[in-house]
């Protein structure tokens, strides 16, 4: 999978994954869904959603 550079797209992908999963997701699953390949960046995006 290509690394996602657009933070708006990465945030939208996180929101879609959380909405559609129907279960709690592990951080590894959320990192994969975001496409950022970065745990730190994914956590920052999650904090911006909350």
mmCIF file of C-alpha atoms in Angstrom:
data_model
loop_
_atom_site.group_PDB
_atom_site.id
_atom_site.type_symbol
_atom_site.label_atom_id
_atom_site.label_comp_id
_atom_site.label_asym_id
_atom_site.label_seq_id
_atom_site.Cartn_x
_atom_site.Cartn_y
_atom_site.Cartn_z
ATOM 1 C CA UNK A 1 0.000 0.000 0.000
ATOM 2 C CA UNK A 2 1.274 3.472 -0.841
ATOM 3 C CA UNK A 3 2.071 5.830 2.008
ATOM 4 C CA UNK A 4 -0.611 8.497 2.444
ATOM 5 C CA UNK A 5 0.837 12.017 2.685
ATOM 6 C CA UNK A 6 -2.438 13.999 2.730
ATOM 7 C CA UNK A 7 -3.445 14.323 6.394
ATOM 8 C CA UNK A 8 -7.074 15.040 5.503
ATOM 9 C CA UNK A 9 -7.244 11.771 3.587
ATOM 10 C CA UNK A 10 -5.531 9.884 6.421
ATOM 11 C CA UNK A 11 -8.017 11.338 8.928
ATOM 12 C CA UNK A 12 -10.941 10.378 6.702
ATOM 13 C CA UNK A 13 -9.575 6.849 6.399
ATOM 14 C CA UNK A 14 -9.284 6.564 10.196
ATOM 15 C CA UNK A 15 -12.844 7.806 10.666
ATOM 16 C CA UNK A 16 -14.130 5.345 8.060
ATOM 17 C CA UNK A 17 -12.293 2.439 9.681
ATOM 18 C CA UNK A 18 -13.603 3.276 13.146
ATOM 19 C CA UNK A 19 -17.153 3.730 11.868
ATOM 20 C CA UNK A 20 -17.290 0.573 9.788
ATOM 21 C CA UNK A 21 -15.353 -1.839 12.030
ATOM 22 C CA UNK A 22 -18.199 -2.614 14.389
ATOM 23 C CA UNK A 23 -15.648 -3.454 17.076
ATOM 24 C CA UNK A 24 -12.777 -1.784 18.905
ATOM 25 C CA UNK A 25 -9.672 -1.563 16.732
ATOM 26 C CA UNK A 26 -6.084 -2.073 17.840
ATOM 27 C CA UNK A 27 -3.726 0.825 17.167
ATOM 28 C CA UNK A 28 -1.935 -1.354 14.609
ATOM 29 C CA UNK A 29 -5.207 -1.726 12.691
ATOM 30 C CA UNK A 30 -5.774 2.027 12.775
ATOM 31 C CA UNK A 31 -2.222 2.759 11.582
ATOM 32 C CA UNK A 32 -2.763 0.350 8.684
ATOM 33 C CA UNK A 33 -6.124 1.936 7.839
ATOM 34 C CA UNK A 34 -4.684 5.466 7.962
ATOM 35 C CA UNK A 35 -1.985 4.629 5.450
ATOM 36 C CA UNK A 36 0.523 6.886 7.213
ATOM 37 C CA UNK A 37 2.833 4.007 8.246
ATOM 38 C CA UNK A 38 3.520 6.016 11.424
ATOM 39 C CA UNK A 39 2.140 5.193 14.848
ATOM 40 C CA UNK A 40 3.025 8.687 16.106
ATOM 41 C CA UNK A 41 1.306 10.474 13.212
ATOM 42 C CA UNK A 42 -1.756 8.215 13.544
ATOM 43 C CA UNK A 43 -2.037 8.984 17.268
ATOM 44 C CA UNK A 44 -1.821 12.721 16.485
ATOM 45 C CA UNK A 45 -4.628 12.349 13.938
ATOM 46 C CA UNK A 46 -6.727 10.360 16.417
ATOM 47 C CA UNK A 47 -6.295 13.117 18.998
ATOM 48 C CA UNK A 48 -7.447 15.688 16.459
ATOM 49 C CA UNK A 49 -10.618 13.654 15.850
ATOM 50 C CA UNK A 50 -11.425 13.412 19.544
#
